[in-house]
Amino acid sequence: MNPTSESARSARSARSARSGRPLGFDRSEALTRLMTLFWETGFERVTQQQMATATGLSTSSLYNTFGTKTEIYRQAMDDYLLRMRTVLEPLEHGARGREDVLETLTRVADVLDSAYGRFGCMATTAMTAPADEYVVAATERYRERIRAAFRAVTERARDLGENVEDPVTTANLMTAALLGTLTVARAAPDSPELAAQLRALRDFVNGWRRP
């Protein structure tokens, strides 16, 4: 037995006992659980007990670790928006036009087909009743990021000779359509309307094909 290692384990156990955190507590995993809870339930409806249950923490340890409910929600929103970068990656960092948009739409469809699909979009849900000015600013940046990403890909498409006449107008239309689709995903996840909207977006983008 290594006395130094044993001493370190004992110190960690003592700190965990004092803080109320379970042994092996993973802050990143706990934040993911909180993000999922807020994503599914919405800020207003999430209770203190639900947050404690989701993380396995005592109430005091929950707030010692993450802060107030509003502060927790801010962190959860930041975590969600960070994850959404993967969906927007083909638009922002791709080298194609139409194909990059179709790849992004495929990634959106994959999210909507996942276990989280019925929750829609955490950011669009927050836009209707933001918790505070921090969340207002975060969701505004999210919308602008989507718009800038569509602007970048439509300009690439035009430069590649695809049938995109006005990248600014097209980017605005695509942004509105995507945000609307994500809103429908929460309001009516099983509705044929959702699949129809995704098909319409794909059909519109396929119209960019070179003559």
CSV table of C-alpha atoms in Angstrom, one decimal:
chain,number,residue,atom,x,y,z
A,1,MET,CA,0.0,0.0,0.0
A,2,ASN,CA,1.2,3.5,-0.9
A,3,PRO,CA,0.8,5.7,2.2
A,4,THR,CA,0.8,8.8,0.1
A,5,SER,CA,-2.0,7.5,-2.1
A,6,GLU,CA,-4.0,6.3,0.9
A,7,SER,CA,-3.6,9.7,2.5
A,8,ALA,CA,-4.8,11.5,-0.7
A,9,ARG,CA,-7.8,9.2,-0.9
A,10,SER,CA,-8.6,9.9,2.7
A,11,ALA,CA,-8.3,13.7,2.2
A,12,ARG,CA,-10.6,13.5,-0.9
A,13,SER,CA,-13.2,11.5,1.1
A,14,ALA,CA,-13.1,14.0,3.9
A,15,ARG,CA,-13.6,16.9,1.5
A,16,SER,CA,-16.5,15.1,-0.2
A,17,ALA,CA,-18.1,14.4,3.2
A,18,ARG,CA,-17.8,18.0,4.2
A,19,SER,CA,-19.1,19.4,0.9
A,20,GLY,CA,-22.0,16.9,0.7
A,21,ARG,CA,-20.9,15.6,-2.7
A,22,PRO,CA,-20.9,11.9,-3.4
A,23,LEU,CA,-17.6,10.2,-3.9
A,24,GLY,CA,-16.5,10.2,-7.5
A,25,PHE,CA,-18.6,13.4,-8.2
A,26,ASP,CA,-18.1,14.5,-11.8
A,27,ARG,CA,-19.0,18.2,-12.2
A,28,SER,CA,-19.2,18.0,-16.0
A,29,GLU,CA,-21.6,15.1,-15.9
A,30,ALA,CA,-23.7,16.8,-13.3
A,31,LEU,CA,-23.9,19.9,-15.4
A,32,THR,CA,-25.0,17.8,-18.4
A,33,ARG,CA,-27.8,16.4,-16.3
A,34,LEU,CA,-28.9,19.9,-15.2
A,35,MET,CA,-28.8,21.0,-18.8
A,36,THR,CA,-31.0,18.1,-19.9
A,37,LEU,CA,-33.4,18.9,-17.0
A,38,PHE,CA,-33.7,22.6,-18.0
A,39,TRP,CA,-33.9,21.6,-21.7
A,40,GLU,CA,-36.8,19.3,-21.1
A,41,THR,CA,-38.7,21.2,-18.4
A,42,GLY,CA,-37.9,24.9,-18.9
A,43,PHE,CA,-36.5,27.3,-16.4
A,44,GLU,CA,-39.6,28.2,-14.5
A,45,ARG,CA,-40.8,24.7,-13.9
A,46,VAL,CA,-37.6,23.2,-12.7
A,47,THR,CA,-37.6,22.8,-8.9
A,48,GLN,CA,-34.8,22.7,-6.3
A,49,GLN,CA,-35.6,19.1,-5.6
A,50,GLN,CA,-35.4,18.1,-9.3
A,51,MET,CA,-32.0,19.6,-9.6
A,52,ALA,CA,-30.7,17.9,-6.5
A,53,THR,CA,-32.2,14.5,-7.7
A,54,ALA,CA,-30.6,14.9,-11.1
A,55,THR,CA,-27.2,15.5,-9.8
A,56,GLY,CA,-27.3,13.3,-6.7
A,57,LEU,CA,-26.3,16.3,-4.6
A,58,SER,CA,-27.7,17.7,-1.4
A,59,THR,CA,-29.4,21.1,-1.8
A,60,SER,CA,-26.6,22.9,0.0
A,61,SER,CA,-23.9,21.1,-2.1
A,62,LEU,CA,-25.8,21.9,-5.3
A,63,TYR,CA,-25.7,25.6,-4.7
A,64,ASN,CA,-22.2,25.5,-3.3
A,65,THR,CA,-21.1,23.8,-6.5
A,66,PHE,CA,-23.1,25.6,-9.1
A,67,GLY,CA,-24.7,28.7,-7.5
A,68,THR,CA,-28.3,29.9,-7.6
A,69,LYS,CA,-30.9,28.5,-9.8
A,70,THR,CA,-30.4,31.3,-12.3
A,71,GLU,CA,-26.7,30.8,-12.3
A,72,ILE,CA,-27.1,27.1,-12.8
A,73,TYR,CA,-29.4,27.9,-15.8
A,74,ARG,CA,-26.8,30.2,-17.3
A,75,GLN,CA,-24.2,27.4,-17.1
A,76,ALA,CA,-26.7,24.9,-18.6
A,77,MET,CA,-27.5,27.3,-21.5
A,78,ASP,CA,-23.8,27.8,-22.2
A,79,ASP,CA,-23.3,24.1,-22.2
A,80,TYR,CA,-26.2,23.6,-24.6
A,81,LEU,CA,-25.0,26.3,-27.0
A,82,LEU,CA,-21.5,24.8,-27.0
A,83,ARG,CA,-22.9,21.5,-28.0
A,84,MET,CA,-24.9,23.1,-30.9
A,85,ARG,CA,-21.6,24.2,-32.5
A,86,THR,CA,-21.3,20.6,-33.8
A,87,VAL,CA,-24.6,21.1,-35.7
A,88,LEU,CA,-23.5,24.4,-37.2
A,89,GLU,CA,-19.9,23.2,-38.0
A,90,PRO,CA,-20.5,22.3,-41.7
A,91,LEU,CA,-22.0,25.8,-42.3
A,92,GLU,CA,-19.2,27.6,-40.5
A,93,HIS,CA,-16.2,25.6,-41.5
A,94,GLY,CA,-17.1,23.7,-44.6
A,95,ALA,CA,-15.8,24.2,-48.1
A,96,ARG,CA,-19.0,23.4,-50.1
A,97,GLY,CA,-22.3,25.2,-50.5
A,98,ARG,CA,-25.5,23.2,-50.9
A,99,GLU,CA,-23.9,20.0,-49.5
A,100,ASP,CA,-22.8,21.7,-46.3
A,101,VAL,CA,-26.4,23.0,-45.7
A,102,LEU,CA,-27.8,19.5,-46.3
A,103,GLU,CA,-25.2,18.0,-43.9
A,104,THR,CA,-26.3,20.5,-41.3
A,105,LEU,CA,-30.0,19.6,-41.8
A,106,THR,CA,-29.1,16.0,-41.4
A,107,ARG,CA,-27.4,16.8,-38.1
A,108,VAL,CA,-30.5,18.7,-37.0
A,109,ALA,CA,-32.7,15.7,-37.9
A,110,ASP,CA,-30.4,13.5,-35.9
A,111,VAL,CA,-30.8,15.6,-32.8
A,112,LEU,CA,-34.6,15.6,-33.3
A,113,ASP,CA,-34.6,11.8,-33.7
A,114,SER,CA,-32.5,11.4,-30.5
A,115,ALA,CA,-33.8,11.0,-27.0
A,116,TYR,CA,-33.7,14.8,-26.7
A,117,GLY,CA,-35.7,15.4,-29.8
A,118,ARG,CA,-39.0,16.0,-28.0
A,119,PHE,CA,-37.4,18.8,-26.1
A,120,GLY,CA,-37.0,20.9,-29.3
A,121,CYS,CA,-34.3,23.6,-28.9
A,122,MET,CA,-33.4,24.8,-25.4
A,123,ALA,CA,-32.4,28.2,-26.8
A,124,THR,CA,-35.6,28.9,-28.8
A,125,THR,CA,-37.6,27.8,-25.7
A,126,ALA,CA,-35.7,30.3,-23.6
A,127,MET,CA,-36.4,33.1,-26.1
A,128,THR,CA,-40.0,33.1,-25.1
A,129,ALA,CA,-39.3,33.6,-21.4
A,130,PRO,CA,-35.6,34.3,-20.7
A,131,ALA,CA,-34.5,33.9,-17.1
A,132,ASP,CA,-32.4,37.1,-17.2
A,133,GLU,CA,-30.4,39.5,-19.3
A,134,TYR,CA,-27.5,37.0,-19.5
A,135,VAL,CA,-29.8,34.5,-21.3
A,136,VAL,CA,-31.3,37.2,-23.5
A,137,ALA,CA,-27.8,38.0,-24.7
A,138,ALA,CA,-26.8,34.4,-25.1
A,139,THR,CA,-29.8,33.6,-27.3
A,140,GLU,CA,-29.3,36.7,-29.3
A,141,ARG,CA,-25.7,35.6,-30.0
A,142,TYR,CA,-27.1,32.2,-30.9
A,143,ARG,CA,-29.5,33.6,-33.5
A,144,GLU,CA,-26.7,35.8,-35.0
A,145,ARG,CA,-24.4,32.9,-35.1
A,146,ILE,CA,-26.9,30.8,-37.1
A,147,ARG,CA,-27.5,33.8,-39.4
A,148,ALA,CA,-23.8,34.4,-39.9
A,149,ALA,CA,-23.3,30.7,-40.6
A,150,PHE,CA,-26.0,30.6,-43.3
A,151,ARG,CA,-24.6,33.8,-44.7
A,152,ALA,CA,-21.2,32.2,-45.0
A,153,VAL,CA,-22.4,29.1,-46.7
A,154,THR,CA,-24.7,30.9,-49.1
A,155,GLU,CA,-21.9,33.1,-50.2
A,156,ARG,CA,-19.7,30.0,-50.8
A,157,ALA,CA,-22.6,28.5,-52.7
A,158,ARG,CA,-22.9,31.5,-55.0
A,159,ASP,CA,-19.1,31.6,-55.5
A,160,LEU,CA,-19.2,28.0,-56.5
A,161,GLY,CA,-21.8,28.9,-59.2
A,162,GLU,CA,-24.9,27.6,-57.4
A,163,ASN,CA,-28.2,29.2,-57.8
A,164,VAL,CA,-28.2,31.6,-54.8
A,165,GLU,CA,-29.1,35.1,-55.9
A,166,ASP,CA,-29.0,37.0,-52.6
A,167,PRO,CA,-26.9,35.4,-49.8
A,168,VAL,CA,-28.2,37.9,-47.2
A,169,THR,CA,-31.9,37.3,-47.9
A,170,THR,CA,-31.4,33.6,-48.2
A,171,ALA,CA,-29.5,33.5,-44.9
A,172,ASN,CA,-32.3,35.3,-43.2
A,173,LEU,CA,-34.9,33.0,-44.6
A,174,MET,CA,-32.9,29.9,-43.7
A,175,THR,CA,-32.4,31.2,-40.1
A,176,ALA,CA,-36.1,31.9,-39.7
A,177,ALA,CA,-37.0,28.5,-41.1
A,178,LEU,CA,-34.6,26.6,-38.9
A,179,LEU,CA,-35.7,28.4,-35.7
A,180,GLY,CA,-39.3,27.8,-36.7
A,181,THR,CA,-38.6,24.1,-37.2
A,182,LEU,CA,-36.9,23.8,-33.8
A,183,THR,CA,-39.9,25.5,-32.2
A,184,VAL,CA,-42.3,23.0,-33.8
A,185,ALA,CA,-40.1,20.2,-32.6
A,186,ARG,CA,-41.0,21.0,-29.0
A,187,ALA,CA,-44.6,22.0,-29.6
A,188,ALA,CA,-45.6,19.0,-31.8
A,189,PRO,CA,-42.7,16.5,-32.0
A,190,ASP,CA,-44.9,13.8,-33.4
A,191,SER,CA,-46.7,16.0,-35.9
A,192,PRO,CA,-46.3,15.4,-39.7
A,193,GLU,CA,-45.7,19.2,-39.8
A,194,LEU,CA,-42.2,18.7,-38.5
A,195,ALA,CA,-41.1,16.2,-41.1
A,196,ALA,CA,-42.8,18.4,-43.8
A,197,GLN,CA,-40.8,21.4,-42.7
A,198,LEU,CA,-37.5,19.5,-42.8
A,199,ARG,CA,-38.4,18.2,-46.3
A,200,ALA,CA,-39.2,21.7,-47.5
A,201,LEU,CA,-35.9,23.0,-46.3
A,202,ARG,CA,-34.1,20.2,-48.1
A,203,ASP,CA,-36.1,20.8,-51.3
A,204,PHE,CA,-35.3,24.5,-51.1
A,205,VAL,CA,-31.6,23.9,-50.7
A,206,ASN,CA,-31.6,21.3,-53.5
A,207,GLY,CA,-32.9,24.1,-55.7
A,208,TRP,CA,-29.4,25.6,-55.5
A,209,ARG,CA,-28.0,23.0,-57.8
A,210,ARG,CA,-25.9,24.2,-60.7
A,211,PRO,CA,-27.9,24.3,-64.0
